[in-house]
Coordinates of C-alpha atoms and ligand atoms in Angstrom, one line a residue:
M18 CA -32.9 -79.7 2.1
H19 CA -29.2 -79.7 1.8
I20 CA -26.8 -81.0 4.4
P21 CA -23.3 -79.9 5.3
I22 CA -20.7 -81.9 3.3
K23 CA -19.1 -83.2 6.5
K24 CA -22.4 -84.9 7.3
V25 CA -22.3 -87.0 4.2
T26 CA -20.8 -90.3 5.3
P27 CA -20.3 -93.7 3.5
E28 CA -23.5 -94.8 5.3
T29 CA -25.6 -91.9 3.8
E30 CA -27.9 -93.2 1.1
H31 CA -29.1 -90.0 -0.7
A32 CA -27.8 -86.5 -0.2
E33 CA -28.4 -82.9 -1.4
I34 CA -25.4 -80.6 -1.0
V35 CA -24.6 -77.0 -1.9
G36 CA -21.1 -75.6 -2.4
W37 CA -18.4 -74.4 -4.7
V38 CA -16.8 -76.4 -7.5
H39 CA -13.3 -77.0 -6.1
E40 CA -11.9 -79.1 -9.0
V41 CA -13.2 -80.3 -12.3
R42 CA -11.7 -83.2 -14.3
D43 CA -12.8 -84.9 -17.5
L44 CA -11.4 -88.4 -17.4
G45 CA -12.8 -89.5 -20.7
G46 CA -15.7 -91.8 -19.7
L47 CA -16.0 -90.0 -16.4
L48 CA -16.6 -86.5 -15.2
F49 CA -15.1 -85.9 -11.9
F50 CA -15.6 -83.0 -9.4
L51 CA -14.7 -82.0 -6.0
I52 CA -17.4 -79.9 -4.3
R53 CA -16.5 -77.8 -1.3
D54 CA -18.4 -76.1 1.5
R55 CA -16.9 -74.7 4.8
T56 CA -17.2 -78.1 6.4
G57 CA -15.3 -80.2 3.9
I58 CA -14.9 -81.6 0.4
L59 CA -17.0 -84.2 -1.4
Q60 CA -16.1 -86.1 -4.6
V61 CA -18.8 -86.1 -7.2
T62 CA -18.4 -88.7 -10.0
A63 CA -20.5 -88.8 -13.1
P64 CA -20.0 -91.8 -15.4
K65 CA -20.9 -90.3 -18.8
K66 CA -22.9 -93.4 -19.9
K67 CA -24.9 -93.8 -16.7
V68 CA -26.0 -90.3 -15.7
D69 CA -29.0 -88.5 -17.1
P70 CA -28.0 -86.8 -20.4
A71 CA -29.6 -83.5 -19.1
V72 CA -27.5 -83.6 -16.0
L73 CA -24.4 -84.4 -18.0
E74 CA -25.0 -81.4 -20.3
I75 CA -25.0 -79.1 -17.2
L76 CA -22.0 -80.8 -15.7
K77 CA -20.0 -80.3 -18.9
T78 CA -20.3 -76.6 -18.7
V79 CA -19.7 -75.9 -15.1
S80 CA -16.6 -73.9 -14.3
R81 CA -14.4 -74.0 -11.2
E82 CA -15.7 -72.0 -8.2
S83 CA -19.2 -71.9 -9.5
V84 CA -21.9 -72.4 -6.9
V85 CA -23.9 -75.5 -7.3
R86 CA -26.7 -77.6 -5.8
I87 CA -26.3 -81.4 -6.4
R88 CA -28.6 -84.3 -5.4
G89 CA -27.6 -87.9 -5.8
K90 CA -26.8 -91.3 -4.4
V91 CA -23.9 -91.8 -2.0
K92 CA -21.5 -94.6 -2.6
S93 CA -18.8 -95.8 -0.3
I94 CA -15.4 -95.7 -1.9
D95 CA -12.0 -96.0 -0.3
K96 CA -10.0 -93.8 -2.5
A97 CA -12.2 -90.7 -2.2
P98 CA -11.8 -88.0 0.6
G99 CA -14.0 -89.1 3.5
G100 CA -14.4 -92.6 2.0
R101 CA -17.5 -91.7 -0.1
E102 CA -18.6 -90.1 -3.4
L103 CA -21.8 -88.8 -4.8
I104 CA -23.3 -90.0 -8.1
P105 CA -25.5 -87.1 -9.2
N106 CA -29.0 -87.4 -10.4
S107 CA -29.8 -83.6 -10.4
V108 CA -27.5 -80.6 -10.7
E109 CA -28.3 -76.9 -10.5
I110 CA -25.9 -74.1 -11.2
L111 CA -26.9 -71.4 -8.7
N112 CA -24.3 -69.0 -10.0
S113 CA -21.4 -69.5 -12.3
C114 CA -17.9 -68.3 -11.7
E115 CA -15.8 -66.4 -14.3
S116 CA -12.4 -67.6 -15.3
P117 CA -9.5 -67.3 -15.0
L118 CA -9.8 -67.3 -11.2
L119 CA -8.3 -64.4 -9.2
L120 CA -6.2 -67.0 -7.4
D121 CA -5.8 -70.7 -7.1
V122 CA -8.2 -72.0 -4.4
V123 CA -6.7 -75.5 -4.7
E124 CA -3.3 -74.0 -3.7
K125 CA -1.3 -75.7 -6.5
V126 CA 0.0 -72.3 -7.4
P127 CA 1.1 -70.4 -4.2
A128 CA 0.2 -66.7 -4.2
E129 CA 2.0 -63.8 -2.5
L130 CA 0.2 -62.5 0.6
D131 CA -0.6 -59.2 -1.1
T132 CA -2.3 -61.0 -4.0
R133 CA -4.2 -63.1 -1.6
L134 CA -5.4 -60.1 0.4
D135 CA -6.5 -58.3 -2.7
A136 CA -8.8 -61.2 -3.5
R137 CA -9.4 -62.0 0.2
F138 CA -13.0 -63.4 -0.3
M139 CA -11.6 -66.0 -2.7
D140 CA -8.5 -66.6 -0.6
I141 CA -10.7 -67.4 2.4
R142 CA -12.3 -70.2 0.4
K143 CA -9.1 -72.2 0.7
P144 CA -9.7 -74.9 3.3
R145 CA -6.5 -73.9 5.2
V146 CA -7.6 -70.3 5.4
T147 CA -11.2 -71.2 6.3
A148 CA -9.8 -73.3 9.1
V149 CA -8.0 -70.3 10.6
F150 CA -11.1 -68.3 10.8
L151 CA -13.3 -71.1 12.1
I152 CA -10.8 -71.5 14.9
R153 CA -10.7 -67.7 15.5
S154 CA -14.4 -67.8 15.8
A155 CA -14.2 -70.6 18.3
V156 CA -11.5 -68.8 20.3
I157 CA -13.7 -65.7 20.7
R158 CA -16.7 -67.8 21.7
M159 CA -14.6 -69.6 24.3
V160 CA -13.3 -66.4 25.7
N161 CA -16.9 -65.2 26.1
E162 CA -17.9 -68.5 27.7
F163 CA -14.9 -68.5 30.0
L164 CA -15.5 -64.9 31.3
C165 CA -19.3 -65.3 31.5
A166 CA -18.8 -68.4 33.6
R167 CA -16.8 -66.2 36.0
D168 CA -19.5 -63.6 36.3
F169 CA -17.9 -60.9 34.0
V170 CA -20.1 -58.3 32.6
H171 CA -19.6 -57.6 28.9
V172 CA -19.4 -53.9 28.1
T173 CA -19.0 -51.8 24.9
T174 CA -17.1 -48.6 25.2
P175 CA -16.7 -45.7 22.7
K176 CA -14.3 -46.0 19.9
I177 CA -14.5 -42.2 19.1
V178 CA -12.6 -40.5 21.9
A179 CA -11.5 -36.9 22.7
A180 CA -8.1 -37.8 24.3
A181 CA -5.4 -40.3 23.9
T182 CA -5.2 -43.1 26.5
E183 CA -1.5 -42.6 27.0
G184 CA -0.6 -39.6 24.9
G185 CA 1.9 -40.6 22.3
T186 CA 1.8 -40.7 18.6
E187 CA 0.0 -43.9 17.9
L188 CA -3.3 -42.1 17.3
F189 CA -5.5 -41.7 14.3
P190 CA -7.1 -38.2 14.4
I191 CA -10.6 -37.9 12.8
A192 CA -12.8 -35.0 12.0
Y193 CA -15.7 -35.0 14.5
F194 CA -18.0 -32.2 13.2
E195 CA -16.1 -29.0 14.1
K196 CA -13.7 -30.7 16.5
E197 CA -10.8 -33.1 16.3
A198 CA -11.3 -36.5 17.8
F199 CA -9.4 -39.8 17.7
L200 CA -10.0 -43.5 17.2
S201 CA -9.6 -45.3 20.5
Q202 CA -6.3 -47.0 21.0
S203 CA -7.6 -49.0 24.0
P204 CA -10.7 -49.2 26.2
Q205 CA -8.4 -48.7 29.3
L206 CA -9.9 -45.5 30.7
Y207 CA -13.5 -46.6 30.2
K208 CA -13.0 -50.1 31.7
Q209 CA -11.4 -48.4 34.8
M210 CA -14.4 -46.1 35.0
M211 CA -16.6 -49.2 35.1
M212 CA -14.8 -50.2 38.2
A213 CA -16.0 -46.9 39.8
A214 CA -19.4 -47.7 38.5
G215 CA -19.4 -50.8 40.6
F216 CA -19.4 -53.5 37.9
E217 CA -16.5 -55.3 39.6
K218 CA -15.6 -57.6 36.6
V219 CA -15.9 -56.3 33.1
Y220 CA -14.6 -57.3 29.7
E221 CA -14.8 -56.1 26.2
I222 CA -13.7 -57.7 22.9
G223 CA -13.4 -54.9 20.5
P224 CA -11.3 -53.0 18.0
I225 CA -8.2 -50.9 18.9
F226 CA -6.7 -48.5 16.5
R227 CA -2.9 -47.9 16.5
A228 CA -1.2 -45.6 14.0
E229 CA 1.9 -47.9 13.9
E230 CA 4.1 -46.3 11.3
H231 CA 6.0 -49.4 10.4
N232 CA 4.9 -52.6 8.6
T233 CA 5.8 -55.6 10.8
T234 CA 4.5 -59.1 10.9
K235 CA 3.0 -58.6 14.3
H236 CA 1.4 -55.2 14.1
L237 CA -1.9 -54.1 12.6
N238 CA -3.4 -50.6 12.5
E239 CA -6.8 -52.1 13.5
A240 CA -6.6 -55.0 15.9
T241 CA -8.9 -56.8 18.2
S242 CA -8.3 -56.5 21.9
I243 CA -9.7 -58.8 24.6
D244 CA -9.8 -56.5 27.6
V245 CA -10.5 -57.3 31.2
E246 CA -10.7 -55.3 34.4
V247 CA -11.4 -56.6 37.9
S248 CA -12.0 -54.8 41.2
F249 CA -10.6 -55.8 44.5
A250 CA -7.9 -57.7 42.6
D251 CA -4.2 -57.2 42.2
H252 CA -1.7 -58.0 39.4
Q253 CA -1.2 -61.5 40.7
D254 CA -4.9 -62.2 40.6
V255 CA -5.3 -61.1 37.0
M256 CA -2.2 -62.9 35.9
N257 CA -3.7 -66.1 37.3
L258 CA -6.9 -65.3 35.4
L259 CA -5.0 -64.7 32.2
E260 CA -3.1 -67.9 32.5
D261 CA -6.3 -69.9 33.2
L262 CA -7.9 -68.3 30.2
I263 CA -5.0 -69.2 27.8
V264 CA -4.9 -72.8 29.0
S265 CA -8.7 -73.1 28.8
V266 CA -8.9 -71.7 25.3
Y267 CA -6.1 -74.0 24.0
G268 CA -7.8 -77.0 25.6
C269 CA -11.2 -76.1 24.0
V270 CA -9.6 -75.6 20.6
R271 CA -7.8 -78.9 20.9
D272 CA -11.1 -80.6 21.9
T273 CA -13.6 -79.0 19.6
C274 CA -11.7 -77.9 16.5
S275 CA -10.0 -81.2 15.5
D276 CA -11.1 -81.0 11.9
Q277 CA -9.7 -77.5 11.4
L278 CA -6.5 -78.4 13.2
A279 CA -6.1 -81.4 10.9
T280 CA -6.6 -79.2 7.9
L281 CA -3.8 -77.0 9.2
S282 CA -1.6 -80.1 9.8
L283 CA -1.7 -79.4 13.5
D284 CA -3.0 -82.7 14.7
D285 CA -1.4 -82.0 18.1
L286 CA -2.1 -78.7 19.8
P287 CA -0.2 -79.0 23.1
V288 CA -1.8 -77.0 25.9
P289 CA 0.8 -74.6 27.3
P290 CA 2.4 -76.0 30.5
T291 CA 1.6 -74.2 33.8
P292 CA 2.4 -72.4 35.9
F293 CA 3.7 -69.8 33.4
P294 CA 7.1 -68.8 34.8
R295 CA 7.1 -65.2 36.1
I296 CA 10.5 -63.5 35.5
P297 CA 11.3 -60.0 36.7
Y298 CA 12.2 -57.5 34.1
R299 CA 15.8 -57.3 35.4
E300 CA 16.3 -61.0 34.8
A301 CA 14.7 -60.7 31.3
I302 CA 17.1 -58.0 30.2
D303 CA 20.0 -60.1 31.6
I304 CA 18.9 -63.0 29.5
A305 CA 18.6 -60.7 26.5
A306 CA 22.1 -59.3 27.0
R307 CA 23.6 -62.8 27.4
K308 CA 21.9 -64.2 24.3
T309 CA 22.3 -61.2 22.0
G310 CA 25.7 -59.9 23.2
E311 CA 24.2 -56.5 23.3
S312 CA 24.0 -54.4 26.5
F313 CA 20.8 -53.5 28.2
S314 CA 20.3 -51.0 31.0
F315 CA 17.5 -50.7 33.5
G316 CA 14.7 -48.8 31.8
D317 CA 15.4 -50.0 28.3
D318 CA 12.4 -51.3 26.4
I319 CA 12.4 -54.9 25.4
G320 CA 12.3 -54.8 21.6
T321 CA 11.7 -57.4 19.0
V322 CA 15.2 -58.9 19.1
A323 CA 15.4 -59.1 22.9
E324 CA 11.9 -60.5 23.0
K325 CA 12.9 -63.3 20.6
A326 CA 16.1 -64.1 22.5
I327 CA 14.3 -64.3 25.9
G328 CA 11.5 -66.4 24.3
E329 CA 14.1 -68.8 23.0
E330 CA 15.5 -69.3 26.5
M331 CA 12.1 -69.6 28.1
G332 CA 10.6 -71.9 25.4
Q333 CA 7.0 -71.6 26.6
H334 CA 4.5 -69.0 27.7
Y335 CA 5.8 -66.8 30.5
F336 CA 5.2 -63.5 32.3
I337 CA 7.7 -60.6 32.6
V338 CA 6.9 -58.8 35.9
D339 CA 8.3 -56.0 38.0
W340 CA 8.7 -53.5 35.1
P341 CA 10.4 -50.1 35.6
T342 CA 7.7 -47.6 36.3
A343 CA 9.3 -45.2 33.8
I344 CA 8.5 -47.4 30.8
K345 CA 5.0 -48.5 31.7
P346 CA 1.8 -46.3 31.5
Y347 CA 0.9 -43.9 34.3
Y348 CA -2.0 -46.1 35.4
A349 CA 0.3 -48.9 36.5
M350 CA 0.7 -49.2 40.3
P351 CA 4.2 -48.6 41.6
H352 CA 5.6 -51.1 44.1
R353 CA 5.3 -49.7 47.7
E354 CA 8.9 -50.9 48.6
D355 CA 10.5 -49.7 45.4
P356 CA 8.5 -47.1 43.4
A357 CA 11.0 -47.4 40.5
L358 CA 9.3 -50.7 39.8
C359 CA 5.7 -51.3 39.2
R360 CA 3.0 -54.0 39.3
A361 CA 2.8 -54.3 35.6
F362 CA 3.3 -57.5 33.6
D363 CA 3.5 -58.7 30.0
L364 CA 2.3 -62.1 29.0
M365 CA 4.8 -63.5 26.5
H366 CA 4.7 -66.3 23.9
P367 CA 8.2 -67.4 22.9
R368 CA 7.6 -65.5 19.6
M369 CA 6.1 -62.2 20.9
E370 CA 4.1 -60.2 23.5
L371 CA 0.5 -61.4 23.8
A372 CA -0.9 -59.2 26.6
S373 CA 0.0 -56.3 28.9
G374 CA -1.6 -55.7 32.3
A375 CA -1.1 -54.3 35.7
Q376 CA -2.6 -53.5 39.0
R377 CA -3.8 -49.9 38.5
V378 CA -3.3 -46.8 40.5
H379 CA -6.6 -46.2 42.3
Q380 CA -5.5 -43.2 44.4
H381 CA -6.5 -39.9 42.8
D382 CA -3.5 -37.8 43.9
L383 CA -0.9 -40.5 43.0
L384 CA -2.5 -40.9 39.6
V385 CA -2.4 -37.1 38.9
E386 CA 1.3 -37.2 39.9
Q387 CA 2.1 -40.1 37.6
I388 CA 0.2 -38.4 34.7
R389 CA 2.4 -35.3 35.2
S390 CA 5.6 -37.3 35.5
K391 CA 4.8 -38.7 32.0
G392 CA 4.7 -35.2 30.7
L393 CA 0.9 -35.3 30.2
V394 CA -1.6 -32.8 31.3
P395 CA -4.1 -34.0 34.0
E396 CA -6.7 -31.4 32.9
N397 CA -7.0 -33.4 29.6
F398 CA -8.1 -36.4 31.6
A399 CA -10.7 -34.8 33.9
F400 CA -13.5 -37.1 32.8
Y401 CA -11.2 -40.1 33.8
L402 CA -9.8 -38.6 37.0
T403 CA -13.2 -37.5 38.5
P404 CA -14.3 -41.1 39.4
F405 CA -11.1 -41.6 41.4
R406 CA -12.4 -38.9 43.8
Y407 CA -15.7 -40.6 44.4
G408 CA -15.1 -44.2 45.5
M409 CA -12.8 -46.0 43.1
P410 CA -12.1 -49.5 44.3
P411 CA -8.6 -51.0 43.9
H412 CA -8.4 -52.9 40.6
A413 CA -6.3 -54.6 38.0
G414 CA -6.6 -55.8 34.5
W415 CA -5.1 -56.6 31.1
G416 CA -5.5 -56.4 27.3
L417 CA -4.8 -59.4 25.2
G418 CA -4.4 -59.2 21.4
A419 CA -6.8 -61.6 19.7
E420 CA -4.9 -61.8 16.5
R421 CA -1.6 -62.5 18.3
L422 CA -3.3 -65.2 20.3
V423 CA -4.6 -66.9 17.2
M424 CA -1.3 -66.3 15.3
T425 CA 0.9 -67.9 17.9
M426 CA -1.5 -70.7 18.6
L427 CA -1.6 -71.8 15.0
G428 CA 2.0 -70.9 14.1
L429 CA 1.0 -68.3 11.5
N430 CA 4.0 -66.4 10.1
N431 CA 2.2 -63.1 9.7
I432 CA -0.5 -61.4 11.9
R433 CA -2.4 -60.5 8.7
E434 CA -3.2 -64.2 8.3
A435 CA -5.2 -64.0 11.5
V436 CA -7.5 -61.2 10.4
L437 CA -10.1 -61.3 7.6
F438 CA -9.4 -57.9 6.1
P439 CA -6.2 -56.5 7.6
R440 CA -5.5 -52.8 7.9
D441 CA -1.9 -51.9 7.7
R442 CA 0.3 -49.0 6.6
H443 CA -0.5 -49.6 2.9
R444 CA -3.9 -51.3 3.0
M445 CA -7.4 -50.0 3.5
V446 CA -9.0 -52.1 0.8
P447 CA -10.8 -54.6 0.7
Ligands
ATP26 P1 4.1 -54.1 21.1 O1 5.1 -53.6 22.1 O2 4.2 -55.5 20.8 O3 3.9 -53.2 19.9 P2 2.2 -52.9 22.9 O4 2.9 -53.1 24.2 O5 2.3 -51.5 22.2 O6 2.6 -54.0 21.9 P3 -0.3 -52.8 24.4 O7 -0.6 -51.4 24.3 O8 0.4 -53.4 25.6 O9 0.6 -53.2 23.1 O10 -1.6 -53.7 24.0 C1 -2.0 -54.9 24.6 C2 -2.0 -56.0 23.6 O11 -2.7 -55.7 22.4 C3 -0.6 -56.4 23.0 O12 0.1 -57.2 23.9 C4 -0.9 -57.0 21.7 O13 -1.3 -58.4 21.9 C5 -2.1 -56.3 21.2 N1 -1.7 -55.2 20.3 C6 -1.4 -53.9 20.6 N2 -1.0 -53.2 19.5 C7 -1.2 -54.0 18.5 C8 -1.1 -53.9 17.1 N3 -0.7 -52.8 16.5 N4 -1.4 -55.0 16.3 C9 -1.8 -56.1 16.8 N5 -2.0 -56.3 18.2 C10 -1.7 -55.3 19.0
MG27 MG1 2.3 -54.0 25.9

């Protein structure tokens, strides 16, 4: 039975490994290989005079990125990665790889992102890319564990929907038999209905579809949203929950993904300092005005440039609170004292927005009024509005972008680096 390459230590005597041929070198008297699996790299050294001639014949023909099974004796050696090497006594080529390669897995020749995404399966073989996705997997697992430990119920809501969550243009229409339907841009309406269903705490980790017209480094057309909704909670409660979740996920990644972090040259992953400052929207636009020299009025959206300027000043994770009701969705609860402001918040990383949330409107008539004031037609939301007439508890929640979380945590330049097979304005394949 083979063992993961990481488990081969200088103390191991014999090992069988399977993996891909990362590098091949013929050093005259010596054939030299690096074999890679998702756990690491092992040096395989075959002194031509000492190894079995049949083994040597196979080794001479093997091409880079072929899939092999190798058995042999482990020797401790300082110069090799991991302080050990394997002297082969049996080699099997499970499948050979064509050459030239689609891209350089050893990363001596850097490739453009587009080239990399075209040959994504091969790009992902690069240890640095593998590391990103092993960490992403850990992040999702930790979010599940964090929420399960707090009694959240995992739900799955439909991705084919009849109406937009918030109206607007960011929708992908699809043909649904003889009707028009849309790909869901958010589980918002359904997770709120689950509050009326009495589940009290629900979460979903699922796809959201946004017909974003423009190619940016932080938008995808298909993203993953970590969505949470909590009954008998207000905006402050769910901000606290979000802050705890972020800190907990960073801590777990730091403690359990040290190999992957080292591969990414991130030996130190500082856990974000708490409490995250909570600055009112008005203060945020003042900072933006001061730092950018542009003028902002109450009700202006905080765009990419302003976001960066405020982030620079804050220098850590922070919340923007007390948003103008006019620029947040109809389901955000207005402040009782000043209905021009609402109980919505954004969680910000210095580089960009990570999450949006709010205490929600739970009163039917107020909700209808707010839907109208956004120029939308309440009749189109009948399925959503009905539960508000039959015992809807007060509730609050948020949606957190999984890709942006991973991207900002690992300092990736482009959100496409945080998703296996990105969907953007120009890419549907692979
Ligand atoms: P932005 O203003 O940055 O475009 P948004 O306010 O439109 O984001 P929300 O509708 O608030 O996004 O969605 C909640 C979270 O989901 C965002 O904070 C973000 O992390 C993530 N998200 C939303 N749209 C996208 C997208 N197109 N690509 C990647 N992540 C997204
Ligand atoms: Mg938002």
